[in-house]
PDB file of C-alpha atoms in Angstrom:
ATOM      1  CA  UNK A 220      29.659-190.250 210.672  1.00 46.00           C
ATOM      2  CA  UNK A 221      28.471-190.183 206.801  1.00 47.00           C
ATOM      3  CA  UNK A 222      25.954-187.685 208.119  1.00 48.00           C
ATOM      4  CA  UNK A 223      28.259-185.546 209.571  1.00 48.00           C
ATOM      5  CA  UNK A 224      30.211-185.817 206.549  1.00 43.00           C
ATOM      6  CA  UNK A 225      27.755-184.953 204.320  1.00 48.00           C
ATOM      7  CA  UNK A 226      26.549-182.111 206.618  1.00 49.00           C
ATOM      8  CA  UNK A 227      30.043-180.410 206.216  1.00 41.00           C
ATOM      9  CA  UNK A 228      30.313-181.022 202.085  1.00 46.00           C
ATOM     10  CA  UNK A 229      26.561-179.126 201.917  1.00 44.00           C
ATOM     11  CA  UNK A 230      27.842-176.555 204.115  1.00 40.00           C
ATOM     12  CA  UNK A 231      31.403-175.905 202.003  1.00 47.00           C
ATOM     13  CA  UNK A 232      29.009-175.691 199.004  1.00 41.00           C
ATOM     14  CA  UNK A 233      27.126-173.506 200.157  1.00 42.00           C
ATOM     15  CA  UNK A 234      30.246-171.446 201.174  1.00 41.00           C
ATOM     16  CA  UNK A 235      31.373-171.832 197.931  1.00 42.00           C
ATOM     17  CA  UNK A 236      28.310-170.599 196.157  1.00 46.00           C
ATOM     18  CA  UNK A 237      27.695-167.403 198.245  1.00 40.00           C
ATOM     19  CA  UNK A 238      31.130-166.604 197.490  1.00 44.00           C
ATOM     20  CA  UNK A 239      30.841-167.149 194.038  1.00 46.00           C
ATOM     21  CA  UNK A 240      27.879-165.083 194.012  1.00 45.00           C
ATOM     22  CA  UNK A 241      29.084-161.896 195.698  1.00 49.00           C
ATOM     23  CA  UNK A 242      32.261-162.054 193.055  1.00 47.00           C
ATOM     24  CA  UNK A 243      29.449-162.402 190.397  1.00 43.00           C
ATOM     25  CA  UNK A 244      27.865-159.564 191.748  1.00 46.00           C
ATOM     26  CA  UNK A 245      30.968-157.449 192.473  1.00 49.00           C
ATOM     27  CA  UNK A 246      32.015-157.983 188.678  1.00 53.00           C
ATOM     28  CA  UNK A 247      28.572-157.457 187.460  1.00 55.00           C
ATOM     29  CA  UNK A 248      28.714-153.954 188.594  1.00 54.00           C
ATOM     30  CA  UNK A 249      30.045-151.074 186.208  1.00 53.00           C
ATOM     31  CA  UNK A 250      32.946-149.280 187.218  1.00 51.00           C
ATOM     32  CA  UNK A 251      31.421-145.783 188.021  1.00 50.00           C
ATOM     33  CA  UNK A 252      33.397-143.688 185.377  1.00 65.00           C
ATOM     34  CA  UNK A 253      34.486-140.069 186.585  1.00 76.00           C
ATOM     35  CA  UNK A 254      34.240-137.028 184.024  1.00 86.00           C
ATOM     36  CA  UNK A 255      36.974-135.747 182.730  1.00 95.00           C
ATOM     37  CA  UNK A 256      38.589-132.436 183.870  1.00 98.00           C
ATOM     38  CA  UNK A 257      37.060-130.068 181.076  1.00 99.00           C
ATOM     39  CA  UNK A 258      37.078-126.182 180.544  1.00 99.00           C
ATOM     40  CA  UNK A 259      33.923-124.177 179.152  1.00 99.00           C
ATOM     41  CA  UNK A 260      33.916-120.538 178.158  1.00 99.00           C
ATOM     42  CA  UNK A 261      30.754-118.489 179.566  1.00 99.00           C
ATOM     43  CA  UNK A 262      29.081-116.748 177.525  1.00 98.00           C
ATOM     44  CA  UNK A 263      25.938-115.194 176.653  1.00 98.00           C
ATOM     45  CA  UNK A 264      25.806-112.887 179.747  1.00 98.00           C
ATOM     46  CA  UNK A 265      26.309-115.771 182.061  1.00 98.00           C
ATOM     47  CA  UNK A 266      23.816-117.742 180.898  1.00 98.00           C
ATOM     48  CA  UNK A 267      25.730-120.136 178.757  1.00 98.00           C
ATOM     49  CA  UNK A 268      28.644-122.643 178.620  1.00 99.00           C
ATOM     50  CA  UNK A 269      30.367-123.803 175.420  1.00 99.00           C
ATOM     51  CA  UNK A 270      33.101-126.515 175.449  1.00 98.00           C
ATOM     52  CA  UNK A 271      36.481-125.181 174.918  1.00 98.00           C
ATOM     53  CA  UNK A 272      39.086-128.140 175.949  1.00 99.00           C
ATOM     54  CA  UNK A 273      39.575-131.250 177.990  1.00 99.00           C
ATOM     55  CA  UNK A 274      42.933-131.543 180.636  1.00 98.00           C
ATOM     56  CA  UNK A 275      44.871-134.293 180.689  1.00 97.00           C
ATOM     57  CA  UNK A 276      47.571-134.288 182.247  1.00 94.00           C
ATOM     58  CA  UNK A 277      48.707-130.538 182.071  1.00 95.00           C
ATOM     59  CA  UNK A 278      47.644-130.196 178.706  1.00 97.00           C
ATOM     60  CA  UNK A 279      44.858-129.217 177.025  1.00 98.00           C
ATOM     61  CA  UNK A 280      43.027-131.670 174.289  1.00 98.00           C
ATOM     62  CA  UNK A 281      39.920-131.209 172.338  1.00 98.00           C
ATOM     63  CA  UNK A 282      35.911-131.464 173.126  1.00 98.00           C
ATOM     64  CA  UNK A 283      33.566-132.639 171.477  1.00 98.00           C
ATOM     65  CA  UNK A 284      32.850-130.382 168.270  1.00 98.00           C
ATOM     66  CA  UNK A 285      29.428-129.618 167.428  1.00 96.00           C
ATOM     67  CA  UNK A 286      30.142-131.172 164.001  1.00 96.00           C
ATOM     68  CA  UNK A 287      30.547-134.549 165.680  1.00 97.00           C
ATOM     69  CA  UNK A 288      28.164-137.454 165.416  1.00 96.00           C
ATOM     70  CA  UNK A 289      24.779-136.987 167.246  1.00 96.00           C
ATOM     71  CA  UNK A 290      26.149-139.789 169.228  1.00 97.00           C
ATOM     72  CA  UNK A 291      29.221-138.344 170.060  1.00 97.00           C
ATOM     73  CA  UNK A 292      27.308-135.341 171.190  1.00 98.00           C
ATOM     74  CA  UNK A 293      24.514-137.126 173.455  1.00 98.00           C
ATOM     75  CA  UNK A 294      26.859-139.085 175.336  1.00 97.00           C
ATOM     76  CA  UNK A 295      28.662-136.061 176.477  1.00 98.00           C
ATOM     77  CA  UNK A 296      25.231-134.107 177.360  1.00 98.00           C
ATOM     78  CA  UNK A 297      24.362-137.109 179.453  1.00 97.00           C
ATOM     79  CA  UNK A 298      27.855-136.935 181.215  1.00 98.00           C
ATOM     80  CA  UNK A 299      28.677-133.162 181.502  1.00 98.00           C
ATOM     81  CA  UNK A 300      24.918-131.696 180.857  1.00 98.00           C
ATOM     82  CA  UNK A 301      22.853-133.013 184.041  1.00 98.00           C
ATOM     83  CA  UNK A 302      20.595-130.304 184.800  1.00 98.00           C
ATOM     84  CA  UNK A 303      21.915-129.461 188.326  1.00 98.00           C
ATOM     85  CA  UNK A 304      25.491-130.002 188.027  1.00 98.00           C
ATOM     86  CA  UNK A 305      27.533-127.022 189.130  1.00 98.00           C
ATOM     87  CA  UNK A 306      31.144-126.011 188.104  1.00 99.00           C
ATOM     88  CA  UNK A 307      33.702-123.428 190.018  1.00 98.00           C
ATOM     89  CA  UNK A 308      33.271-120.177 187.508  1.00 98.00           C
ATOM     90  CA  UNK A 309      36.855-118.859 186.844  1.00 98.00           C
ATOM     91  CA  UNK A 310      37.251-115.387 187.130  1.00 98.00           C
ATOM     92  CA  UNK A 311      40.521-113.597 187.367  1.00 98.00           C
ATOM     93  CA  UNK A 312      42.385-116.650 187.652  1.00 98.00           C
ATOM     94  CA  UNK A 313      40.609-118.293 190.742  1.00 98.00           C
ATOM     95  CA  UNK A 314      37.401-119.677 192.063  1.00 98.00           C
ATOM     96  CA  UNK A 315      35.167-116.881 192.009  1.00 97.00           C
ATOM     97  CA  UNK A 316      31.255-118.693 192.229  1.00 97.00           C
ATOM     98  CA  UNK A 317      29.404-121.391 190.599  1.00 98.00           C
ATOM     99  CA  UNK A 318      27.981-122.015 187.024  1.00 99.00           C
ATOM    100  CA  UNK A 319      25.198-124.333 187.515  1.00 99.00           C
ATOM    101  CA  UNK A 320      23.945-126.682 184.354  1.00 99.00           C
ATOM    102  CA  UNK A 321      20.442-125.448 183.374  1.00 99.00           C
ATOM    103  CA  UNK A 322      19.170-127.541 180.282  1.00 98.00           C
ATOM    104  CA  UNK A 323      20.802-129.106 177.105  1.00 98.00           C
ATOM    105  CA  UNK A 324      19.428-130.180 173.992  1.00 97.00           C
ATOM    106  CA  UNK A 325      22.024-132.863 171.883  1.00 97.00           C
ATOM    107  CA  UNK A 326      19.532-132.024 169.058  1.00 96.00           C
ATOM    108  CA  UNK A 327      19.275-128.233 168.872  1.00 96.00           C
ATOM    109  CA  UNK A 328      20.609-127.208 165.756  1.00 93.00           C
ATOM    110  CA  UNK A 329      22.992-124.337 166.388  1.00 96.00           C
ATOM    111  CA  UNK A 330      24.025-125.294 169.837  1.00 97.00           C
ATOM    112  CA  UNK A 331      24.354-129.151 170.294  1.00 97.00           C
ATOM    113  CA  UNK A 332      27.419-129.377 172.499  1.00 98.00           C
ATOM    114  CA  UNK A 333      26.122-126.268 174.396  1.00 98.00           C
ATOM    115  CA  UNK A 334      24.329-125.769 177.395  1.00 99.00           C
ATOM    116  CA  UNK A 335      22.115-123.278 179.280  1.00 99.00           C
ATOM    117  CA  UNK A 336      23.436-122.024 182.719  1.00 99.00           C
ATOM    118  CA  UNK A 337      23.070-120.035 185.795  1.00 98.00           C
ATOM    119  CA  UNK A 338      25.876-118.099 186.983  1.00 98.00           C
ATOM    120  CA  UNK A 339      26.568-117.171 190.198  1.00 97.00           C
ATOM    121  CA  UNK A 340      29.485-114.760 191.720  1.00 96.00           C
ATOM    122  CA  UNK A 341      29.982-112.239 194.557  1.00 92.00           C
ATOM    123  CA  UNK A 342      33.317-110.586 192.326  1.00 91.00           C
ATOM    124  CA  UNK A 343      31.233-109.943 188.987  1.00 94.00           C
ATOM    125  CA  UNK A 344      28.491-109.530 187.136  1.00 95.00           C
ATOM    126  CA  UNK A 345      29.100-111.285 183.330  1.00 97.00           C
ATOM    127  CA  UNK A 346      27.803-109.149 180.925  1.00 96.00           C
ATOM    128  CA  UNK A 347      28.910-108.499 177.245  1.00 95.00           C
ATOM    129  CA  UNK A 348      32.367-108.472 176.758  1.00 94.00           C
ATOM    130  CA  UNK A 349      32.842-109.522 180.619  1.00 97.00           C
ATOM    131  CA  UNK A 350      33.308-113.309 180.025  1.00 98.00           C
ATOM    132  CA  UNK A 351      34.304-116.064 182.404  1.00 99.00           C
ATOM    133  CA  UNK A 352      35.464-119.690 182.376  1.00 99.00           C
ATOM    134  CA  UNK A 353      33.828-122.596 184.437  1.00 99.00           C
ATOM    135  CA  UNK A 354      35.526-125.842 185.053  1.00 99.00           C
ATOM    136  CA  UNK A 355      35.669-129.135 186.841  1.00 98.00           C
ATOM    137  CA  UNK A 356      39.736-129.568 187.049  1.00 97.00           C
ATOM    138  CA  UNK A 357      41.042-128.837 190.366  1.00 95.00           C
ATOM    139  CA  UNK A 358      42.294-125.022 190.929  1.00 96.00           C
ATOM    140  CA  UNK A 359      45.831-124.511 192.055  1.00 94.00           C
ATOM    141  CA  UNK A 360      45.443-120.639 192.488  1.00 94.00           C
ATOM    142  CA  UNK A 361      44.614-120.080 196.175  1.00 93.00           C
ATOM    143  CA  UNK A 362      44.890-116.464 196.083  1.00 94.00           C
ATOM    144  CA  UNK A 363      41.788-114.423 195.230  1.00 94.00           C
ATOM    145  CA  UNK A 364      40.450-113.274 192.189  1.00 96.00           C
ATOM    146  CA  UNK A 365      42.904-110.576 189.952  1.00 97.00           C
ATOM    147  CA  UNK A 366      40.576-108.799 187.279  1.00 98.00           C
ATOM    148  CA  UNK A 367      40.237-105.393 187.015  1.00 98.00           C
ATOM    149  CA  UNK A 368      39.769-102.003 184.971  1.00 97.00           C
ATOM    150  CA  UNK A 369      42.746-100.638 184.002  1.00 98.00           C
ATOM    151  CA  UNK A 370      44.298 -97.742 185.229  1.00 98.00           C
ATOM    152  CA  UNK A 371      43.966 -94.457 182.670  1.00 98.00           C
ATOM    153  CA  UNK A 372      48.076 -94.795 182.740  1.00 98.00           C
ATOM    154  CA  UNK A 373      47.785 -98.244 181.927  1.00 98.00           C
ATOM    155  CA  UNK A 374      45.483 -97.296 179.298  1.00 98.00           C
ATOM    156  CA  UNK A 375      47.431 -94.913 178.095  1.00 98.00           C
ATOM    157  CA  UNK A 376      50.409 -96.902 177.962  1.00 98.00           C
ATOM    158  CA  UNK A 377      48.586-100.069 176.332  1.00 99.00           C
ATOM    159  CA  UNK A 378      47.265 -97.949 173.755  1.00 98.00           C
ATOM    160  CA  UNK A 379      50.660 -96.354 172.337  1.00 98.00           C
ATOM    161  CA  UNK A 380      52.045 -99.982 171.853  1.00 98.00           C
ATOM    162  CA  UNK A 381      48.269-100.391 170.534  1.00 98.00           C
ATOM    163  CA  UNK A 382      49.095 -97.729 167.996  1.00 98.00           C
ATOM    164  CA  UNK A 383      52.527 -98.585 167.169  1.00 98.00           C
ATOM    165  CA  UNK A 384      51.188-101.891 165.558  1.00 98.00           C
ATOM    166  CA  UNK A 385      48.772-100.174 163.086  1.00 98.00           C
ATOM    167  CA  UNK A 386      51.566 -97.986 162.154  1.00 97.00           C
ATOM    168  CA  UNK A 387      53.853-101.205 161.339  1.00 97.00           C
ATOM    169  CA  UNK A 388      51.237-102.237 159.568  1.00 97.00           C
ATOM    170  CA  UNK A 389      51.055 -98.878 157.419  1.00 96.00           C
ATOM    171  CA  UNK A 390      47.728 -97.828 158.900  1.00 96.00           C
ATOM    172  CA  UNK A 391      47.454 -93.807 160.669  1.00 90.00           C
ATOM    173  CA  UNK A 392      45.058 -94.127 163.361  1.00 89.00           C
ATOM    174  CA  UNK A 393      42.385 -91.165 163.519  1.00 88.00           C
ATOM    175  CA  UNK A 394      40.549 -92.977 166.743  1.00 94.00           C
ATOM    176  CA  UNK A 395      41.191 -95.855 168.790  1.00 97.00           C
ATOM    177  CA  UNK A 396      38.521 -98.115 169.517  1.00 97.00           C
ATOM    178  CA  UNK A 397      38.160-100.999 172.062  1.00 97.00           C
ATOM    179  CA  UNK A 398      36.289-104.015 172.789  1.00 96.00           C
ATOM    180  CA  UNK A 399      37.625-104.445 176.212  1.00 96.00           C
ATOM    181  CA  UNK A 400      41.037-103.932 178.080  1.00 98.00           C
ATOM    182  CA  UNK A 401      41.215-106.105 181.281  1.00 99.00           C
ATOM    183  CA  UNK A 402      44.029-105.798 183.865  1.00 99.00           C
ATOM    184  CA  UNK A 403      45.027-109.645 185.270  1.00 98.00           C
ATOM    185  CA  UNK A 404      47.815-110.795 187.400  1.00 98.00           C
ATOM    186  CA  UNK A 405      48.894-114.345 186.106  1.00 98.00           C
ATOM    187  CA  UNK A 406      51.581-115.104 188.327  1.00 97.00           C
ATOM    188  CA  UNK A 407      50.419-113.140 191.800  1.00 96.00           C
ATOM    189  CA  UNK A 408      53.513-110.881 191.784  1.00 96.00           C
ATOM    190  CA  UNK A 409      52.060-107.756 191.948  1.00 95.00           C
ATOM    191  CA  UNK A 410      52.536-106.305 188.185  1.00 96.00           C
ATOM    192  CA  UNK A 411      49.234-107.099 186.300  1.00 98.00           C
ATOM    193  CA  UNK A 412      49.048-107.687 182.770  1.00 98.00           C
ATOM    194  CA  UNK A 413      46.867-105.933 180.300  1.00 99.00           C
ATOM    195  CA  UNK A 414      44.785-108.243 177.848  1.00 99.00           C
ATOM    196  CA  UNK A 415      42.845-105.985 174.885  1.00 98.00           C
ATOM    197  CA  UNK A 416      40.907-105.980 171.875  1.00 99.00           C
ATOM    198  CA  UNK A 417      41.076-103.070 169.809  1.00 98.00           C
ATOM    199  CA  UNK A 418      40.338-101.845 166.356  1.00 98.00           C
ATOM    200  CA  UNK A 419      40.433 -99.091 163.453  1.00 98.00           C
ATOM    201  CA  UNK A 420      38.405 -97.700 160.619  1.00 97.00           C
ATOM    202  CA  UNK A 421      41.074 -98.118 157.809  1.00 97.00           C
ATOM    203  CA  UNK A 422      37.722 -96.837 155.774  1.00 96.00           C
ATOM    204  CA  UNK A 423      34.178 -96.883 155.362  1.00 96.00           C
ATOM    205  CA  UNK A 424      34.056-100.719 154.876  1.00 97.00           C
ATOM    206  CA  UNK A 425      37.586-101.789 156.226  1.00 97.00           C
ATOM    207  CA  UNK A 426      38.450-102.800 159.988  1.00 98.00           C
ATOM    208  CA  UNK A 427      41.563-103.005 161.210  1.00 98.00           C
ATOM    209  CA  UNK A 428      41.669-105.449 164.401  1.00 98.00           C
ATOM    210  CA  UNK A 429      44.264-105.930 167.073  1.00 98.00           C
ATOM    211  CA  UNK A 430      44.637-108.054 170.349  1.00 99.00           C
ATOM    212  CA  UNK A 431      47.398-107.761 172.506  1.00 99.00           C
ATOM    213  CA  UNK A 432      48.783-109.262 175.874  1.00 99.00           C
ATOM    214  CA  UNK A 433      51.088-106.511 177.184  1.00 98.00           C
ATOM    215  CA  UNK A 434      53.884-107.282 180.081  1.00 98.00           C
ATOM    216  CA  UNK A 435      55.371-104.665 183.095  1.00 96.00           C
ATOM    217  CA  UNK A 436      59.221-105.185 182.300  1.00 92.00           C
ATOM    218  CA  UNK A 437      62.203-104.732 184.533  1.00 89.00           C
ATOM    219  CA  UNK A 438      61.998-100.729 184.134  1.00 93.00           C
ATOM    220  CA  UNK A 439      58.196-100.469 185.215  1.00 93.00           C
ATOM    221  CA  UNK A 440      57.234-100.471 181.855  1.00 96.00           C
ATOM    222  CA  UNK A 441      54.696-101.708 179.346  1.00 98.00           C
ATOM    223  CA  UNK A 442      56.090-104.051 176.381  1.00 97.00           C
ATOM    224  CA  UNK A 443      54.137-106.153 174.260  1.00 97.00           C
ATOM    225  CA  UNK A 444      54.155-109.943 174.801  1.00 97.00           C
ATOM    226  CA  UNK A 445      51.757-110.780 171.835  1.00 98.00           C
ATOM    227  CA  UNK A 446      50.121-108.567 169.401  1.00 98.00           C
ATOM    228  CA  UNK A 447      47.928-109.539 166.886  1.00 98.00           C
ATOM    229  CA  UNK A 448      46.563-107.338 163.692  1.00 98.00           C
ATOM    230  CA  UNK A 449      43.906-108.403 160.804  1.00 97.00           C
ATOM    231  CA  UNK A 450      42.236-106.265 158.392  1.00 97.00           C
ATOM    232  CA  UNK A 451      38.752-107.218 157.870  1.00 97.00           C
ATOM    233  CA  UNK A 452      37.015-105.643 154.748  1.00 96.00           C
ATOM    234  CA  UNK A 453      33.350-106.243 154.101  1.00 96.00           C
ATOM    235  CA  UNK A 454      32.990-108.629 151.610  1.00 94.00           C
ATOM    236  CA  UNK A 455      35.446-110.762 154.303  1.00 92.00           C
ATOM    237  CA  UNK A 456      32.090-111.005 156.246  1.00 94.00           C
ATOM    238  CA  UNK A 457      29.743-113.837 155.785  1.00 93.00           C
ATOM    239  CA  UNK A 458      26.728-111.537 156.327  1.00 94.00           C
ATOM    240  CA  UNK A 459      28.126-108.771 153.811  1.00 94.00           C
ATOM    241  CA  UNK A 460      27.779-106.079 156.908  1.00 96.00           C
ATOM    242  CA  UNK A 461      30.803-104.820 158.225  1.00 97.00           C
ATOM    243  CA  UNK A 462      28.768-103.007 161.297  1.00 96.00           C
ATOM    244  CA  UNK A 463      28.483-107.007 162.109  1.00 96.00           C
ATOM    245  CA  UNK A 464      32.359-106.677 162.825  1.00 97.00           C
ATOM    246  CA  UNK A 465      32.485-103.410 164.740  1.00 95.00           C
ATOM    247  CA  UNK A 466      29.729-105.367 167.454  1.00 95.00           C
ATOM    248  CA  UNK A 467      32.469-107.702 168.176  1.00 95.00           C
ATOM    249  CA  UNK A 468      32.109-110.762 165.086  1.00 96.00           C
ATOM    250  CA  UNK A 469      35.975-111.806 164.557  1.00 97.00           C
ATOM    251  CA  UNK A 470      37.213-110.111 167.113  1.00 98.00           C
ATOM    252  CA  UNK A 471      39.703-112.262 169.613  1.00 98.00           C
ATOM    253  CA  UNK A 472      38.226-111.234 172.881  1.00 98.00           C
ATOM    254  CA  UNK A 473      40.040-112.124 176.494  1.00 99.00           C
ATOM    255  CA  UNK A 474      37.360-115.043 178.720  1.00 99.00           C
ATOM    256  CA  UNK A 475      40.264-114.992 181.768  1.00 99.00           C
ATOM    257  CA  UNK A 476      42.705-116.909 182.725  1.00 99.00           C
ATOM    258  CA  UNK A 477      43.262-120.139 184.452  1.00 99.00           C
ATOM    259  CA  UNK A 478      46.645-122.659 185.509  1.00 98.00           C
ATOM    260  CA  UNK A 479      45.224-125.466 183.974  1.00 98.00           C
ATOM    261  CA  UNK A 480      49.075-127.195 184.142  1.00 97.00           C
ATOM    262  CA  UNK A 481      49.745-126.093 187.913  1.00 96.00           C
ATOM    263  CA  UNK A 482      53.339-124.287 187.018  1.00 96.00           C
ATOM    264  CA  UNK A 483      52.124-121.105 189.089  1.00 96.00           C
ATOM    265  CA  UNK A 484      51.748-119.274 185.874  1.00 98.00           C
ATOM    266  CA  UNK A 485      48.221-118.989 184.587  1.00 98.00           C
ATOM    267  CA  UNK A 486      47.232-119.365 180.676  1.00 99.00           C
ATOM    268  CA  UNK A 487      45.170-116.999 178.964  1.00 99.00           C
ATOM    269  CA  UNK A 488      42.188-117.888 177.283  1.00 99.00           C
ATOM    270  CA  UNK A 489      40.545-115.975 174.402  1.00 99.00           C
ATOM    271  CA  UNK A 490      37.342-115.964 172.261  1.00 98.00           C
ATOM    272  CA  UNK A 491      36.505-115.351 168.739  1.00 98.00           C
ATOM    273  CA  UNK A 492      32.894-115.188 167.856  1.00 97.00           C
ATOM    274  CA  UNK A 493      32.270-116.202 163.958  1.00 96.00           C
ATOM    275  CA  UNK A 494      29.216-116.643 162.162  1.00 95.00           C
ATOM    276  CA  UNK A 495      28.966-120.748 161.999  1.00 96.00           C
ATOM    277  CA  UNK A 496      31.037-121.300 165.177  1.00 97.00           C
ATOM    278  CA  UNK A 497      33.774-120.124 167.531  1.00 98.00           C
ATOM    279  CA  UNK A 498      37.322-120.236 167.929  1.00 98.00           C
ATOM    280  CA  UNK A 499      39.090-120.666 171.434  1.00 99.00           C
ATOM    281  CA  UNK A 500      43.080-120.036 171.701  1.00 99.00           C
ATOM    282  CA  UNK A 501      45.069-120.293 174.740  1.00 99.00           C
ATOM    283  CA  UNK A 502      48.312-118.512 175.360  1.00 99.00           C
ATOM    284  CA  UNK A 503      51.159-119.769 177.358  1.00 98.00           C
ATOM    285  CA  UNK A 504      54.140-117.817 179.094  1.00 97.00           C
ATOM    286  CA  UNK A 505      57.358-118.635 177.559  1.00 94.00           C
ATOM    287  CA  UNK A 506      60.714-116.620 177.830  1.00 88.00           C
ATOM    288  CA  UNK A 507      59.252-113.850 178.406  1.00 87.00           C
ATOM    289  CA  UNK A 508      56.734-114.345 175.406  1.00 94.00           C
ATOM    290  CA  UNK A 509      53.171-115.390 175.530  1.00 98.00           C
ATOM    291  CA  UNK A 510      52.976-117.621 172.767  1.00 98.00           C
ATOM    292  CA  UNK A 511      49.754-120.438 171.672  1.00 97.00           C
ATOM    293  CA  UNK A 512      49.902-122.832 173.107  1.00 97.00           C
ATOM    294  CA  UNK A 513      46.585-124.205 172.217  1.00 99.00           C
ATOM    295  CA  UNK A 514      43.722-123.827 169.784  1.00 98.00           C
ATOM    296  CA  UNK A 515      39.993-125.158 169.078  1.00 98.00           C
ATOM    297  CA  UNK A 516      37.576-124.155 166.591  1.00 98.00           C
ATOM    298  CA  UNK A 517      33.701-124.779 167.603  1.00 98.00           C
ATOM    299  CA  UNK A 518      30.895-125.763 164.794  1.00 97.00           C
ATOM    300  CA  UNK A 519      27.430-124.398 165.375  1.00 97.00           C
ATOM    301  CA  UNK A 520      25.664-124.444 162.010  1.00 95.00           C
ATOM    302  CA  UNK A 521      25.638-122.839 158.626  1.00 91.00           C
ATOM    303  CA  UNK A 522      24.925-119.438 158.331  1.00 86.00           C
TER     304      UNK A 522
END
């Protein structure tokens, strides 16, 4: 009987250790952590991606800056920087290929949040002013990819409310000149949008710069739902070259568009190339206005 006995206490120790073990080993294991939903801006032909804002939630929150601690930086190259990771490319609102993680370097000294790519689409080619987005966040926009020349009436009609701001602003212009002017459709309903970057010789060493989001209204016509105007004189240049300016330096260029809150309204997102860094703005829909709705400026080093 005492054998038995002690039989059974050996045996509901033994229980108890395995058990105590697995929950050892169960807690001793770390929680695999997921990465969070992040937009990058492609650049460089394709061939790069640059941080431009997390989502949380429906709303957009800052990256890491390249002005960050070294730490800061490295741990978010080891999480969104594995060479081999792939991201949907965003182009004209919707999943339009892949924009796979090349190499990294936490350490390189103009580009330490930034990473090299390989971008992949049947709808486009990136190339100069032909930029892109790339993302992890889920994509509500089922519908296929809106992004197109414009029209020479759309054109036409962009560039009148194009002119009318340089007039407002006391300016005459002799010749328009453009960046790029991008027809999108933001909502699917058929009337695209225009998106452009324009600009002026006020004089020899003077630029006059505009950006404007133009809307179809309820008589088939073109009104402008943000415009944008900066003069830009030489000496306003960090290099002391305005020709550095008429290349596309300062200039708030469209990357596309994307829903990052799921309203069935899509947010544009826009570019400004400086000479230490870049500058990202988004622009939300509201009454009728596109208005911004979010903003992040990039450190990449001293010029």
């Amino acid at each position: 009987m005492n054998k038995q006995i002690g039989r059974l206490m050996i045996l509901s120790l033994l229980v108890v250790g395995l058990i105590s073990t697995n929950t050892l080993a169960q807690k001793g294991k770390p929680a695999v952590k997921t990465a969070k939903p992040i937009i990058f801006a492609v650049l460089n032909d394709g061939k790069t991606v640059e941080p431009l804002a997390y989502v949380n939630r429906g709303k957009l929150e800052n990256p890491v800056n390249g002005s960050d601690d070294s730490g800061i930086v490295t741990a978010f190259g080891k999480s969104y920087y594995k060479p081999g990771t792939a991201y949907k490319m965003i182009f004209g609102g919707s999943n339009a290929g892949t924009v796979k993680i090349k190499s990294s370097d936490p350490k390189a000294e103009c580009s330490s949040n930034m990473a090299d790519v390989a971008s992949v689409s049947s709808k486009t080619t990136l190339r100069g002013m032909v930029m892109a987005l790339a993302t992890n966040a889920a994509v509500s926009n089922k519908a296929a990819s809106y992004r197109r020349k414009p029209t020479p009436a759309e054109r036409s009609e962009f560039e009148a409310l194009v002119r009318s701001v340089f007039v407002k602003n006391k300016l005459t212009p002799k010749e328009l000149k453009s960046q790029n002017l991008t027809a999108l459709d933001v909502n699917n309903d058929g009337k695209a949008e225009l998106v452009g970057t324009y600009w002026i010789d006020v004089d020899r060493k003077t630029r006059g710069l505009v950006f404007m989001i133009a809307d179809k209204g309820s008589n088939g016509k073109y009104v402008a739902g943000h415009s944008d105007y900066r003069s830009i004189d030489e000496e306003g240049t960090m290099s002391g070259d305005i020709k550095n300016v008429d290349e596309g330096v300062y200039h708030e260029m469209l990357l596309d568009v994307f829903d990052y809150d799921g309203d069935g309204t899509a947010e544009i997102f826009t570019y400004v190339q400086s000479f230490e860094g870049a500058g990202f703005t988004a622009y939300k829909r509201d009454s009728g206005k596109w208005t911004n709705a979010y903003e992040f400026s990039n450190y990449h080093c001293g010029y």
